[in-house]
Amino acid sequence: MKYGFGVDIGGTTIKIAFFGQEGTMLEKWEIATNTGNGGRTILSDIASSIRSFLKNKNICDNQIIGIGVGVPGPVSDEGIVNKCVNLGWGVTDLHAELSALTGFRIKGGNDANVAALGECWKGSGRGCQNMVLATLGTGIGGGIVVKGKIVNGSHGAGGEIGHMILDPGETEPCNCGNYGCAEQYCSATGVVRVAKRYLRDYTDESGLRDLETIECKDVFAAAEKGDLAALAILERVYRYLGLFLANVCCVTDPEVIILGGGVSKAGEPLIKGATRYFRKYAFHACSSTEILTAALGNDAGVYGAFKLALDEFGIE
């Protein structure tokens, strides 16, 4: 029996999962992400945790296929991380450094791309070879899978769909420095931005006006109760989201679009609203593409990371 590991490095915690060669997750755990001192101990902490696990389980090195790793930053095919602010890393040779620490072969990728691969393999995209994942959280992460493989691009920045520009006339900057990016309207913070602008420009009575601080979930909760302003706000968000996804599909023509992240917890209203505008704006050949919510939750990253290693190194 052969085994491998999937590792998902986050800014607060590192998720590690142990898999059988056929893709069954056997065990999983977390360790803290030590970002102090430029994140210098992160890779050694991962190595120590994996080594300790193997010793306790009495598993030999020759039974390990390799380790896949998702990193919150751009990663080249050769494993070079070109800076990762959340971890404190500068340019880092992930493959060489973690391999030296563990003795195993390493394959790394951007965390959102890796999560997309996980959803394609074992989640809502199971059975598909071509799909897009958009994670609607504080910002918008993304991952594109074509013929079962992640689209990395030439700089490791493939799949940064959240920075597709929807409104070049936008006056507020996105965190990336550009103006009018999709994440300014369709992320959790984007929903709040759209809400504040609507409440500023219109005089509708709304329970949202009574809140000291508006959060994304408040808008969806108010809409569920029939709040007319909240419904109008979400209609704007759905139009942006449908347009955004339609633009992505013109390039990728996926079998399915999967929405993850905190905003996706809104469920059916979000899917129905986005789909309505997607059908309106999408190129006719891909206008019937289904939009689904993600199935794996926080495990998508470790599943995808292990699949990276499995695809790269196979079973000898």
Coordinates of C-alpha atoms in Angstrom, one line a residue:
M1 CA 0.0 0.0 0.0
K2 CA 1.2 3.5 -0.9
Y3 CA 0.4 6.7 0.8
G4 CA 0.9 10.4 0.6
F5 CA 0.1 13.8 2.2
G6 CA -1.8 16.8 1.3
V7 CA -0.8 20.1 3.0
D8 CA -2.8 23.3 2.9
I9 CA -0.8 26.2 4.4
G10 CA -3.0 29.1 5.7
G11 CA -2.1 32.3 7.5
T12 CA -3.3 31.0 10.9
T13 CA -3.2 27.2 10.6
I14 CA -1.7 24.5 8.4
K15 CA -3.9 21.6 7.5
I16 CA -2.2 18.2 6.9
A17 CA -4.0 15.1 5.7
F18 CA -2.8 11.5 5.2
F19 CA -4.2 9.7 2.1
G20 CA -4.2 6.2 0.7
Q21 CA -3.1 6.0 -2.9
E22 CA -6.7 5.7 -4.2
G23 CA -7.6 9.1 -2.6
T24 CA -9.2 8.1 0.7
M25 CA -8.4 10.5 3.5
L26 CA -7.2 8.4 6.4
E27 CA -6.4 11.0 8.9
K28 CA -6.1 14.8 9.2
W29 CA -4.8 17.3 11.7
E30 CA -3.7 21.0 12.0
I31 CA -0.7 22.8 13.3
A32 CA -0.2 26.5 13.9
T33 CA 1.3 28.6 11.2
N34 CA 4.3 30.4 12.8
T35 CA 4.7 33.5 10.7
G36 CA 7.2 35.0 13.0
N37 CA 10.8 35.7 11.8
G38 CA 9.7 35.8 8.2
G39 CA 7.9 32.4 8.4
R40 CA 11.3 30.6 8.5
T41 CA 10.0 27.7 10.6
I42 CA 6.9 26.9 8.6
L43 CA 8.4 24.3 6.4
S44 CA 10.4 22.7 9.2
D45 CA 7.2 22.6 11.3
I46 CA 5.4 20.7 8.5
A47 CA 8.3 18.3 8.1
S48 CA 8.5 17.6 11.9
S49 CA 4.8 17.0 12.1
I50 CA 4.8 14.6 9.1
R51 CA 7.9 12.8 10.4
S52 CA 6.4 12.4 13.8
F53 CA 3.2 11.0 12.3
L54 CA 5.0 8.4 10.2
K55 CA 7.1 7.3 13.2
N56 CA 4.0 6.8 15.3
K57 CA 2.3 4.9 12.6
N58 CA 5.4 2.8 11.8
I59 CA 5.1 3.7 8.1
C60 CA 8.3 3.3 6.0
D61 CA 9.6 6.1 3.7
N62 CA 9.3 3.8 0.6
Q63 CA 5.6 3.7 1.1
I64 CA 5.2 7.5 0.6
I65 CA 4.3 8.7 -2.9
G66 CA 5.1 12.3 -2.1
I67 CA 3.7 15.5 -0.5
G68 CA 1.4 18.0 -2.2
V69 CA 1.3 21.5 -0.8
G70 CA -1.1 24.5 -1.3
V71 CA 0.4 27.9 -0.7
P72 CA -1.4 31.3 -0.4
G73 CA 0.6 32.8 -3.2
P74 CA 1.8 32.2 -6.7
V75 CA 3.8 29.0 -7.2
S76 CA 5.6 28.2 -10.5
D77 CA 5.6 24.7 -11.9
E78 CA 9.2 24.3 -10.6
G79 CA 8.0 25.1 -7.0
I80 CA 9.3 28.6 -6.7
V81 CA 7.0 30.8 -4.5
N82 CA 7.4 34.3 -5.7
K83 CA 6.7 36.0 -2.4
C84 CA 3.9 35.2 0.0
V85 CA 2.9 38.2 2.2
N86 CA 0.6 36.2 4.4
L87 CA 3.4 33.9 5.4
G88 CA 6.2 36.4 5.5
W89 CA 8.1 34.6 2.7
G90 CA 10.2 36.2 0.0
V91 CA 11.2 34.1 -3.0
T92 CA 11.2 30.5 -1.7
D93 CA 12.1 27.2 -3.4
L94 CA 9.3 25.2 -1.9
H95 CA 10.2 21.9 -3.6
A96 CA 13.9 21.9 -2.8
E97 CA 13.5 23.2 0.8
L98 CA 10.7 20.9 1.9
S99 CA 12.2 17.9 0.1
A100 CA 15.4 18.4 2.0
L101 CA 13.6 18.6 5.3
T102 CA 11.3 15.5 4.7
G103 CA 13.2 13.3 2.3
F104 CA 10.1 13.1 0.1
R105 CA 9.2 14.5 -3.3
I106 CA 7.2 17.7 -3.2
K107 CA 4.7 19.3 -5.6
G108 CA 3.3 22.7 -4.7
G109 CA 0.6 25.0 -6.1
N110 CA -1.4 28.1 -5.3
D111 CA -3.9 27.3 -2.6
A112 CA -7.0 28.4 -4.6
N113 CA -5.9 26.4 -7.6
V114 CA -5.2 23.4 -5.5
A115 CA -8.7 23.7 -3.9
A116 CA -10.2 23.8 -7.3
L117 CA -8.4 20.5 -8.2
G118 CA -9.7 19.0 -5.0
E119 CA -13.3 19.9 -5.8
C120 CA -12.8 18.6 -9.3
W121 CA -11.5 15.3 -8.0
K122 CA -13.6 14.5 -5.0
G123 CA -16.1 17.4 -4.6
S124 CA -18.9 19.0 -6.6
G125 CA -16.9 18.7 -9.8
R126 CA -16.3 15.0 -9.5
G127 CA -16.4 13.3 -12.9
C128 CA -15.6 16.6 -14.7
Q129 CA -12.4 17.4 -16.5
N130 CA -13.0 21.1 -17.0
M131 CA -14.3 23.4 -14.2
V132 CA -13.9 26.7 -12.5
L133 CA -13.9 27.4 -8.8
A134 CA -14.6 30.9 -7.5
T135 CA -14.1 31.2 -3.7
L136 CA -16.2 34.2 -2.5
G137 CA -14.7 35.2 0.8
T138 CA -13.1 38.4 2.0
G139 CA -11.8 38.6 -1.5
I140 CA -12.2 36.2 -4.5
G141 CA -9.9 33.4 -5.0
G142 CA -10.1 31.2 -8.1
G143 CA -8.9 28.1 -9.7
I144 CA -9.3 26.7 -13.3
V145 CA -9.0 23.1 -14.2
V146 CA -8.7 22.1 -17.8
K147 CA -8.5 18.4 -18.8
G148 CA -8.0 17.5 -15.2
K149 CA -5.0 19.8 -14.8
I150 CA -4.6 23.1 -13.0
V151 CA -4.0 26.2 -15.1
N152 CA -1.0 27.8 -13.5
G153 CA 0.0 30.3 -16.2
S154 CA 3.6 31.4 -16.9
H155 CA 4.0 33.2 -13.6
G156 CA 2.0 30.9 -11.3
A157 CA -0.9 33.5 -11.3
G158 CA -3.3 31.6 -13.5
G159 CA -6.8 31.5 -12.0
E160 CA -6.7 35.0 -10.4
I161 CA -10.2 35.5 -11.7
G162 CA -11.2 37.7 -8.8
H163 CA -9.2 40.5 -10.4
M164 CA -11.1 40.4 -13.7
I165 CA -12.3 44.0 -14.2
L166 CA -16.1 44.5 -14.3
D167 CA -16.3 48.3 -14.0
P168 CA -13.4 50.3 -15.4
G169 CA -15.2 53.4 -14.2
E170 CA -14.8 52.4 -10.5
T171 CA -13.3 55.2 -8.3
E172 CA -12.3 53.1 -5.3
P173 CA -9.2 50.9 -5.7
C174 CA -9.2 47.2 -5.2
N175 CA -6.5 45.7 -2.8
C176 CA -4.6 44.7 -5.9
G177 CA -4.3 48.4 -6.9
N178 CA -6.6 48.3 -9.9
Y179 CA -10.1 49.5 -10.1
G180 CA -13.4 47.7 -10.7
C181 CA -12.3 44.1 -10.0
A182 CA -14.9 41.4 -9.5
E183 CA -14.0 41.0 -5.8
Q184 CA -15.1 44.6 -5.2
Y185 CA -18.7 43.6 -5.9
C186 CA -19.0 39.8 -5.5
S187 CA -16.9 39.0 -2.4
A188 CA -18.2 39.4 1.2
T189 CA -16.6 42.8 1.4
G190 CA -18.0 43.5 -2.0
V191 CA -21.6 42.8 -0.9
V192 CA -21.1 45.2 1.9
R193 CA -19.7 47.9 -0.5
V194 CA -22.7 47.5 -2.8
A195 CA -25.1 47.7 0.2
K196 CA -23.5 50.9 1.6
R197 CA -23.7 52.5 -1.8
Y198 CA -27.3 51.6 -2.3
L199 CA -28.3 52.8 1.2
R200 CA -26.5 56.1 0.5
D201 CA -28.1 56.7 -2.9
Y202 CA -31.7 55.5 -2.1
T203 CA -34.1 56.3 0.6
D204 CA -35.9 52.9 1.0
E205 CA -36.8 51.9 4.5
S206 CA -34.6 49.0 5.6
G207 CA -33.6 47.2 8.7
L208 CA -30.1 47.4 7.4
R209 CA -30.1 51.2 8.3
D210 CA -30.5 50.3 12.0
L211 CA -27.2 48.3 12.1
E212 CA -24.1 50.0 13.4
T213 CA -22.0 47.7 11.2
I214 CA -23.3 45.9 8.1
E215 CA -21.9 42.4 7.3
C216 CA -22.5 40.3 4.2
K217 CA -24.7 37.9 6.2
D218 CA -26.9 40.7 7.4
V219 CA -27.8 41.6 3.8
F220 CA -28.8 38.0 3.0
A221 CA -30.7 37.7 6.3
A222 CA -32.7 40.9 5.6
A223 CA -33.5 39.8 2.1
E224 CA -34.8 36.5 3.4
K225 CA -37.2 38.5 5.5
G226 CA -38.4 40.4 2.5
D227 CA -36.5 43.6 3.1
L228 CA -36.9 45.5 -0.2
A229 CA -33.6 47.3 0.0
A230 CA -31.7 44.1 0.8
L231 CA -33.4 42.4 -2.2
A232 CA -32.4 45.3 -4.5
I233 CA -28.8 45.2 -3.2
L234 CA -28.5 41.5 -3.8
E235 CA -30.0 41.9 -7.3
R236 CA -27.0 44.2 -8.1
V237 CA -24.6 41.6 -6.6
Y238 CA -26.2 38.8 -8.7
R239 CA -25.9 40.9 -11.8
Y240 CA -22.2 41.5 -11.2
L241 CA -21.6 37.8 -10.3
G242 CA -23.5 36.5 -13.3
L243 CA -21.5 38.8 -15.6
F244 CA -18.2 37.9 -13.9
L245 CA -18.9 34.1 -14.3
A246 CA -20.0 34.6 -17.9
N247 CA -16.8 36.4 -18.8
V248 CA -14.7 33.6 -17.2
C249 CA -16.6 31.0 -19.2
C250 CA -15.9 32.7 -22.5
V251 CA -12.3 31.8 -21.9
T252 CA -12.5 28.4 -20.2
D253 CA -15.9 26.8 -21.3
P254 CA -16.1 24.6 -18.2
E255 CA -18.5 21.7 -17.5
V256 CA -19.4 23.2 -14.2
I257 CA -18.8 26.4 -12.1
I258 CA -18.4 25.9 -8.4
L259 CA -18.8 28.6 -5.8
G260 CA -17.0 28.3 -2.5
G261 CA -16.1 30.6 0.4
G262 CA -18.3 32.2 3.0
V263 CA -20.6 34.0 0.6
S264 CA -21.5 30.6 -1.0
K265 CA -23.2 29.6 2.3
A266 CA -26.1 31.7 1.2
G267 CA -26.9 28.7 -0.9
E268 CA -29.9 28.5 -3.3
P269 CA -30.7 32.3 -3.4
L270 CA -27.2 33.0 -4.5
I271 CA -27.1 30.2 -7.1
K272 CA -30.5 31.1 -8.5
G273 CA -29.6 34.8 -8.7
A274 CA -26.2 34.3 -10.2
T275 CA -27.5 31.8 -12.7
R276 CA -30.3 34.1 -13.9
Y277 CA -27.7 36.8 -15.0
F278 CA -25.2 34.2 -16.1
R279 CA -27.7 32.9 -18.6
K280 CA -28.3 36.4 -19.9
Y281 CA -24.6 37.3 -20.4
A282 CA -22.9 34.1 -21.2
F283 CA -21.8 33.1 -24.8
H284 CA -24.5 30.9 -26.2
A285 CA -22.3 27.8 -26.4
C286 CA -21.7 27.8 -22.6
S287 CA -24.8 29.5 -21.3
S288 CA -26.2 26.2 -20.0
T289 CA -23.2 25.6 -17.7
E290 CA -24.4 24.6 -14.2
I291 CA -23.4 26.6 -11.1
L292 CA -23.1 24.7 -7.9
T293 CA -21.8 25.3 -4.4
A294 CA -18.6 23.6 -3.2
A295 CA -18.9 20.3 -1.4
L296 CA -15.5 19.8 0.4
G297 CA -15.4 22.9 2.5
N298 CA -12.1 23.4 4.3
D299 CA -10.9 20.0 3.1
A300 CA -10.7 21.0 -0.6
G301 CA -7.2 22.2 -0.2
V302 CA -5.7 19.0 1.2
Y303 CA -7.5 16.8 -1.3
G304 CA -6.2 18.9 -4.1
A305 CA -2.7 19.0 -2.7
F306 CA -2.5 15.3 -2.5
K307 CA -3.9 15.0 -6.1
L308 CA -1.1 17.3 -7.2
A309 CA 1.5 14.8 -5.8
L310 CA -0.4 11.8 -7.1
D311 CA -0.5 13.2 -10.6
E312 CA 3.1 14.3 -10.6
F313 CA 4.7 11.3 -9.1
G314 CA 2.2 8.5 -9.6
I315 CA 2.8 5.1 -8.2
E316 CA 6.0 3.3 -9.1

